[in-house]
Tab-separated table of C-alpha atoms and ligand atoms in Angstrom:
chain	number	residue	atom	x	y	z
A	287	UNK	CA	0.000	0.000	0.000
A	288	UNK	CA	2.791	2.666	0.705
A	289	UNK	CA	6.201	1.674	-1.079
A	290	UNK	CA	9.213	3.700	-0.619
A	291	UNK	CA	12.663	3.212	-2.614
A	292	UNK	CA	15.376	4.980	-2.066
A	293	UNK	CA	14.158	7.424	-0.482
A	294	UNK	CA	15.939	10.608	0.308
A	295	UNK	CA	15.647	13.886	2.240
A	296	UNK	CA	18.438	16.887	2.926
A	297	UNK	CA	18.805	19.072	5.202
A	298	UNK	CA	21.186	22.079	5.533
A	299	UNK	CA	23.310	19.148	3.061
A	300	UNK	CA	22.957	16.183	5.444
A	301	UNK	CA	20.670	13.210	4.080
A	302	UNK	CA	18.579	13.114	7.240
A	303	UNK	CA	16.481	10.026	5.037
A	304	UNK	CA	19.418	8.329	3.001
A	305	UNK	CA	18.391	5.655	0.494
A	306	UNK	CA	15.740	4.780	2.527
A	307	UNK	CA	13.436	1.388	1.361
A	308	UNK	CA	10.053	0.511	3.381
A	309	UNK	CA	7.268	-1.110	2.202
A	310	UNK	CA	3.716	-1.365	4.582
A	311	UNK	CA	1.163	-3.598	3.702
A	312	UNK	CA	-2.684	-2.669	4.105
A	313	UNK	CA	-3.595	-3.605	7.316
A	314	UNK	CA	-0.173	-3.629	8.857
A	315	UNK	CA	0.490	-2.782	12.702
A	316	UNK	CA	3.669	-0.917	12.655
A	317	UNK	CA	5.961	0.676	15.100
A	318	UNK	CA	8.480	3.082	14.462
A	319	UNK	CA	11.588	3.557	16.786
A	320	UNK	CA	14.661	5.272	16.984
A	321	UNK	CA	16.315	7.965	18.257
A	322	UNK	CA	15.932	11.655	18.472
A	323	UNK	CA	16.405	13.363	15.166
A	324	UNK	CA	16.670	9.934	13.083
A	325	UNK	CA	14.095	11.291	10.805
A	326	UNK	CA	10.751	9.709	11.661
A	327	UNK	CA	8.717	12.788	11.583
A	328	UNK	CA	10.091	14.068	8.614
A	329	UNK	CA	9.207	10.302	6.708
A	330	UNK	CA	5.575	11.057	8.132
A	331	UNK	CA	5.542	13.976	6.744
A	332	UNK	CA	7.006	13.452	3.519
A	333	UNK	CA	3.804	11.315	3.207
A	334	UNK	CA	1.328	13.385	3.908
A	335	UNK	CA	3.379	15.680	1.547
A	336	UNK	CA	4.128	18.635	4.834
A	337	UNK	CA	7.671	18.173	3.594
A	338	UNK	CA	8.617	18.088	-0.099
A	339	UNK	CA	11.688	18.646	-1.804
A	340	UNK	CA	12.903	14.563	-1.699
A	341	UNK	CA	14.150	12.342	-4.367
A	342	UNK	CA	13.166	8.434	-4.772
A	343	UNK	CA	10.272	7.106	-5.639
A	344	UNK	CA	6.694	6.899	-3.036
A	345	UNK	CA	3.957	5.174	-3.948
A	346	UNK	CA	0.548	4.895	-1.899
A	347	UNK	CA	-1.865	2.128	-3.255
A	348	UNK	CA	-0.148	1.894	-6.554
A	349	UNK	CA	-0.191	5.716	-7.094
A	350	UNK	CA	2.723	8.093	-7.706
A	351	UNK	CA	2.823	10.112	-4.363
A	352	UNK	CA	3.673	13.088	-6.411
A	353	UNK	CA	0.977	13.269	-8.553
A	354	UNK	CA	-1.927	12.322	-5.676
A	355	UNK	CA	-3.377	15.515	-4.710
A	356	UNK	CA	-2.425	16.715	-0.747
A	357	UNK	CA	-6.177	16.588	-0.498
A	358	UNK	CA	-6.578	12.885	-1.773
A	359	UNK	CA	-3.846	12.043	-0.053
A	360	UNK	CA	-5.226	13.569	3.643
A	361	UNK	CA	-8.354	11.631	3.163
A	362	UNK	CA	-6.554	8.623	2.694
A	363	UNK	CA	-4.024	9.359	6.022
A	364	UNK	CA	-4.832	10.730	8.951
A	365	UNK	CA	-2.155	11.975	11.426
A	366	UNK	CA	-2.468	11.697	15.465
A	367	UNK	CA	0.343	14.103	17.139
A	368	UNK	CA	2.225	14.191	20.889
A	369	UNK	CA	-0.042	16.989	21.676
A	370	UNK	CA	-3.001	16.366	20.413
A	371	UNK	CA	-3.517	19.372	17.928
A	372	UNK	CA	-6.961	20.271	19.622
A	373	UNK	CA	-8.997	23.709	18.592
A	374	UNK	CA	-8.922	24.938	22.318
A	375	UNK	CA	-11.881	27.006	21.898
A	376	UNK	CA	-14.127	24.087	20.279
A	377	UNK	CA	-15.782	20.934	22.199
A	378	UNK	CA	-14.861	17.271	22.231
A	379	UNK	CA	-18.106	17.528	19.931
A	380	UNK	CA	-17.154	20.211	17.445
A	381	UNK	CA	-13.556	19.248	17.322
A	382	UNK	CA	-14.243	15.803	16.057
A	383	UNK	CA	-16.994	16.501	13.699
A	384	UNK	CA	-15.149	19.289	12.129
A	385	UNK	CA	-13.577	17.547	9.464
A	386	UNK	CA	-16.523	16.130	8.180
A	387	UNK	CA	-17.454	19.674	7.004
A	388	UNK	CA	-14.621	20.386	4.971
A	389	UNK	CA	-15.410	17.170	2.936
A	390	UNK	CA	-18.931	18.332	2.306
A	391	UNK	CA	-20.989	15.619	4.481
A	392	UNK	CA	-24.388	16.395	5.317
A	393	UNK	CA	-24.963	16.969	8.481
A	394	UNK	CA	-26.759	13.783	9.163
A	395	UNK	CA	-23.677	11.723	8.216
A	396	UNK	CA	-21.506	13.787	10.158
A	397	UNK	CA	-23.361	13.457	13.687
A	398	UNK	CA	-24.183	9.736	13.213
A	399	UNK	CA	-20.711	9.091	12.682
A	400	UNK	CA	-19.137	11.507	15.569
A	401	UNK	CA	-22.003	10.035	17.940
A	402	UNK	CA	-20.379	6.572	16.891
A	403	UNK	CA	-16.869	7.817	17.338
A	404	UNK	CA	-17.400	9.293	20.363
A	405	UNK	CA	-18.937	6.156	22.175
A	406	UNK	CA	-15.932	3.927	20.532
A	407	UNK	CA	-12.868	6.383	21.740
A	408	UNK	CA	-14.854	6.071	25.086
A	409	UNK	CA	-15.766	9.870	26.119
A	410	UNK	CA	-19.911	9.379	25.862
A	411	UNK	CA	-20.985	11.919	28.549
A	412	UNK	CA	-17.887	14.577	27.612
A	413	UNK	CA	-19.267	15.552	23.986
A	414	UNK	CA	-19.815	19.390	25.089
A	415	UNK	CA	-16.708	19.636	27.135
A	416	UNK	CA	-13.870	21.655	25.885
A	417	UNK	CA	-10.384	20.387	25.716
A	418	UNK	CA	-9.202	22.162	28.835
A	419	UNK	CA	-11.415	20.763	30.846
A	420	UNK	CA	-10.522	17.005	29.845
A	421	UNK	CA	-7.702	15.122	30.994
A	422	UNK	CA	-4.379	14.400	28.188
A	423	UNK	CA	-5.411	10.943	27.545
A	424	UNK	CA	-8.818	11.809	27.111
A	425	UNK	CA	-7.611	14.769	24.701
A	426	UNK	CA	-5.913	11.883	22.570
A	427	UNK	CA	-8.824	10.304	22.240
A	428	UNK	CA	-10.725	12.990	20.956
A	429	UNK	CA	-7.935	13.257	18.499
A	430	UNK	CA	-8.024	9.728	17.798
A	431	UNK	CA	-11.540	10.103	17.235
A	432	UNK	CA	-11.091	13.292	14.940
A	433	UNK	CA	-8.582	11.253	12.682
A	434	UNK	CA	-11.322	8.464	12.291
A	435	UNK	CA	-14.130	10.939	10.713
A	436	UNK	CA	-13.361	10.391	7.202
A	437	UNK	CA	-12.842	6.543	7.299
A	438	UNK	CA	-8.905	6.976	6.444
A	439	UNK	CA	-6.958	3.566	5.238
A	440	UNK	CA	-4.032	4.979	7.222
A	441	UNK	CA	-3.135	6.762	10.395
A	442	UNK	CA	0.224	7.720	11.161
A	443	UNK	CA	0.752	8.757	14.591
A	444	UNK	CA	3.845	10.774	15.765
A	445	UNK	CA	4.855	9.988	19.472
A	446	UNK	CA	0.667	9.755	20.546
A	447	UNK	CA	1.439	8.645	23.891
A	448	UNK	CA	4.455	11.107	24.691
A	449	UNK	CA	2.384	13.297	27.222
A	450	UNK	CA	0.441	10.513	28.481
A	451	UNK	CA	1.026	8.518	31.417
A	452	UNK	CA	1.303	4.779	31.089
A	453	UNK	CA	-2.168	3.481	31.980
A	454	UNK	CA	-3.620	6.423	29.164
A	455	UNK	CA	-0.618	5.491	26.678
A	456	UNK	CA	-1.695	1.968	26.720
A	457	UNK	CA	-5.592	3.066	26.654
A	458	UNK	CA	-4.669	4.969	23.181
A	459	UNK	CA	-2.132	1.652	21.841
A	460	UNK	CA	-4.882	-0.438	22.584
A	461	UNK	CA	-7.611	1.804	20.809
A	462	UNK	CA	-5.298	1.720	17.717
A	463	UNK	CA	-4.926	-1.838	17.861
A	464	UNK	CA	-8.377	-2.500	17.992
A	465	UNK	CA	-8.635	0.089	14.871
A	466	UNK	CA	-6.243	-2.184	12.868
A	467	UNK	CA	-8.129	-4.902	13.684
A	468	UNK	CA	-10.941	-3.347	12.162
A	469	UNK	CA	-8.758	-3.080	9.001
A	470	UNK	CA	-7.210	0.164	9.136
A	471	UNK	CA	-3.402	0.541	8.692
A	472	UNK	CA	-1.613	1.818	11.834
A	473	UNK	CA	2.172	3.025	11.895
A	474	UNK	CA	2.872	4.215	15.214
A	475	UNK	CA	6.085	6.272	15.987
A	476	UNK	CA	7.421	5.618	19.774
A	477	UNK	CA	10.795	6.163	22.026
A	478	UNK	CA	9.102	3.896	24.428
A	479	UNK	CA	10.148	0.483	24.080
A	480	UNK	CA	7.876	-0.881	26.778
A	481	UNK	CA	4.967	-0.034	24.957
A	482	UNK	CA	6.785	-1.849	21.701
A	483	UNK	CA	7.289	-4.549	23.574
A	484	UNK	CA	3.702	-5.306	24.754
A	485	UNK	CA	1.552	-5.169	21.323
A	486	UNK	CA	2.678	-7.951	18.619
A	487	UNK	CA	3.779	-5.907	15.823
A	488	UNK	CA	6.245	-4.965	12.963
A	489	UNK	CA	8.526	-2.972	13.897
A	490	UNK	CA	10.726	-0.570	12.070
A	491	UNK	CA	14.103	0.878	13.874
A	492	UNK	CA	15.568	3.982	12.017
A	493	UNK	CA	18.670	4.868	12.185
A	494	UNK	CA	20.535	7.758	10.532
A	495	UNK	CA	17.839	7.884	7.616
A	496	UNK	CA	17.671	4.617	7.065
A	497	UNK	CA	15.429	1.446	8.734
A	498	UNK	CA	15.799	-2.343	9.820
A	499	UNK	CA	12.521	-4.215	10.048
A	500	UNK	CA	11.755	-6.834	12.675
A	501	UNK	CA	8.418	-9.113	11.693
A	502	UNK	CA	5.928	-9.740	15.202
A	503	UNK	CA	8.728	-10.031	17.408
A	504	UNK	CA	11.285	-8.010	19.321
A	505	UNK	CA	14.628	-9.149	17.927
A	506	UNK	CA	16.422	-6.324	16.793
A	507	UNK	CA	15.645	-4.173	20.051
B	124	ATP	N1	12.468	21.958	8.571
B	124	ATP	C1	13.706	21.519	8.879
B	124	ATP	N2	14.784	22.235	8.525
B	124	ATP	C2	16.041	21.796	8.796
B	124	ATP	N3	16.301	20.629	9.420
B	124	ATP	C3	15.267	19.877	9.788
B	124	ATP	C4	13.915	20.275	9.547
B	124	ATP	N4	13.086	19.313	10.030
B	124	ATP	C5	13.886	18.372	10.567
B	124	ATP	N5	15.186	18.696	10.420
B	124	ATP	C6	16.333	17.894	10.860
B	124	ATP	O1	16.183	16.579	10.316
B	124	ATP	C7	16.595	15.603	11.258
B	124	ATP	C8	15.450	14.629	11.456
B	124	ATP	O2	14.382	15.285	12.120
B	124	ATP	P1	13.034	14.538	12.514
B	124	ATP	O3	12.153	15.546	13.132
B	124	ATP	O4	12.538	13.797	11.350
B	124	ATP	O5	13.578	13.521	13.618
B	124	ATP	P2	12.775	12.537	14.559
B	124	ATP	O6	13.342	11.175	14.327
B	124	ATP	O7	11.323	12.731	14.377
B	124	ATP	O8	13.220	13.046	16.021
B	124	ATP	P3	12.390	13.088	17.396
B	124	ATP	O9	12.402	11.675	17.910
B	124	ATP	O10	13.201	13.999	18.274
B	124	ATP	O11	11.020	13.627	17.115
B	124	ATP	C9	17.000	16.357	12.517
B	124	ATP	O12	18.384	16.480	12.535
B	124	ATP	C10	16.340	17.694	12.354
B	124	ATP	O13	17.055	18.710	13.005
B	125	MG	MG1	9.798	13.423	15.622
């Protein structure tokens, strides 16, 4: 679904991604690890086409990244941040539905399927609170939530649990499990190994622009 070959990026001329390959399948579970500054924001980003300016080739279901539209592209992959990206001064409500708005649902559609989203991420009861007064983990899941409204195949999220405590950062895991269960693609990027270790997975360690790939196990950590 998303092939990469030799991929690269520079930076102030160092090849922050250098000759990267990766391939994820549709419905993969994947986590990505490594250290600070090894480039796994700027390959999320690159993908949802925030960052241009590489070389290689990017494909996503078949399709040339470069000639997929950003907004094709955003409907496709949805991205989860460290700090929850919340409009402070809209509701658990508002902030989820939002997006259905931009892609012209009717209304109808768009509260039937935040109503639904709302009871899966768990926060019935909180709909007309506003972010502020929910706690971090809860934020997440609004966010979570918010990614969901437009059915994506993909969601990339960048460190989701980084603010979270443990119990919350294995609440959110666990809700993107259960989403890739469901048959959406999940790549997950994480310094914290614990976590890695405790959901069977692929996982993907990048190093100096470049990634090794460990299949449902825990080898190369
Ligand atoms: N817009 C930019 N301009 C110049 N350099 C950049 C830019 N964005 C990222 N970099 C550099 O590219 C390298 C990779 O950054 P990136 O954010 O992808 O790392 P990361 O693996 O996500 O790190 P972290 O785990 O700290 O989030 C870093 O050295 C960073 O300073
Ligand atoms: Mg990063």
């Amino acid at each position: 679904m998303i092939f990469i070959r030799n991929l690269n990026k520079i930076y102030n001329n160092t090849n922050v991604i250098n000759n990267l390959d990766l391939q994820i399948e549709k419905g993969d579970f994947v986590f990505l690890h490594g250290k600070s500054g090894s480039g796994k924001s700027t390959l999320l980003k690159i993908l949802t086409k925030e960052v241009r300016g590489w070389s290689g080739k990017i494909t996503v279901d078949s399709q040339d990244l470069n000639k997929v539209a950003t907004y094709n592209i955003r409907r496709k992959i949805s991205v989860i941040y460290q700090s929850f990206e919340l409009l402070q001064e809209k509701t658990v409500y508002e902030n989820i539905s939002l997006a259905g708005h931009v892609v012209g649902k009717t209304n109808k559609d768009i509260h039937n399927r935040t109503t639904l989203l709302i009871e899966k991420v768990g926060l019935k009861g909180k709909e007309n609170l506003y972010p502020k007064n929910i706690s971090g983990g809860e934020q997440q899941r609004v966010a979570v939530a918010r990614a969901l409204l437009n059915k994506p195949e993909i969601i990339l999220a960048d460190e989701p649990t980084g603010n979270l405590d443990t119990e919350n950062a294995y609440h959110i895991i666990r809700l993107l499990k259960q989403l890739n269960e469901e048959g959406v693609t999940v790549l997950i990027v994480t310094h914290d190994l614990e976590l890695v270790k405790s959901f069977p997975a692929k996982i993907i360690i990048m190093s100096e622009g470049k990634v090794k790939i460990s299949e449902n196990d825990h080898l190369l950590i």
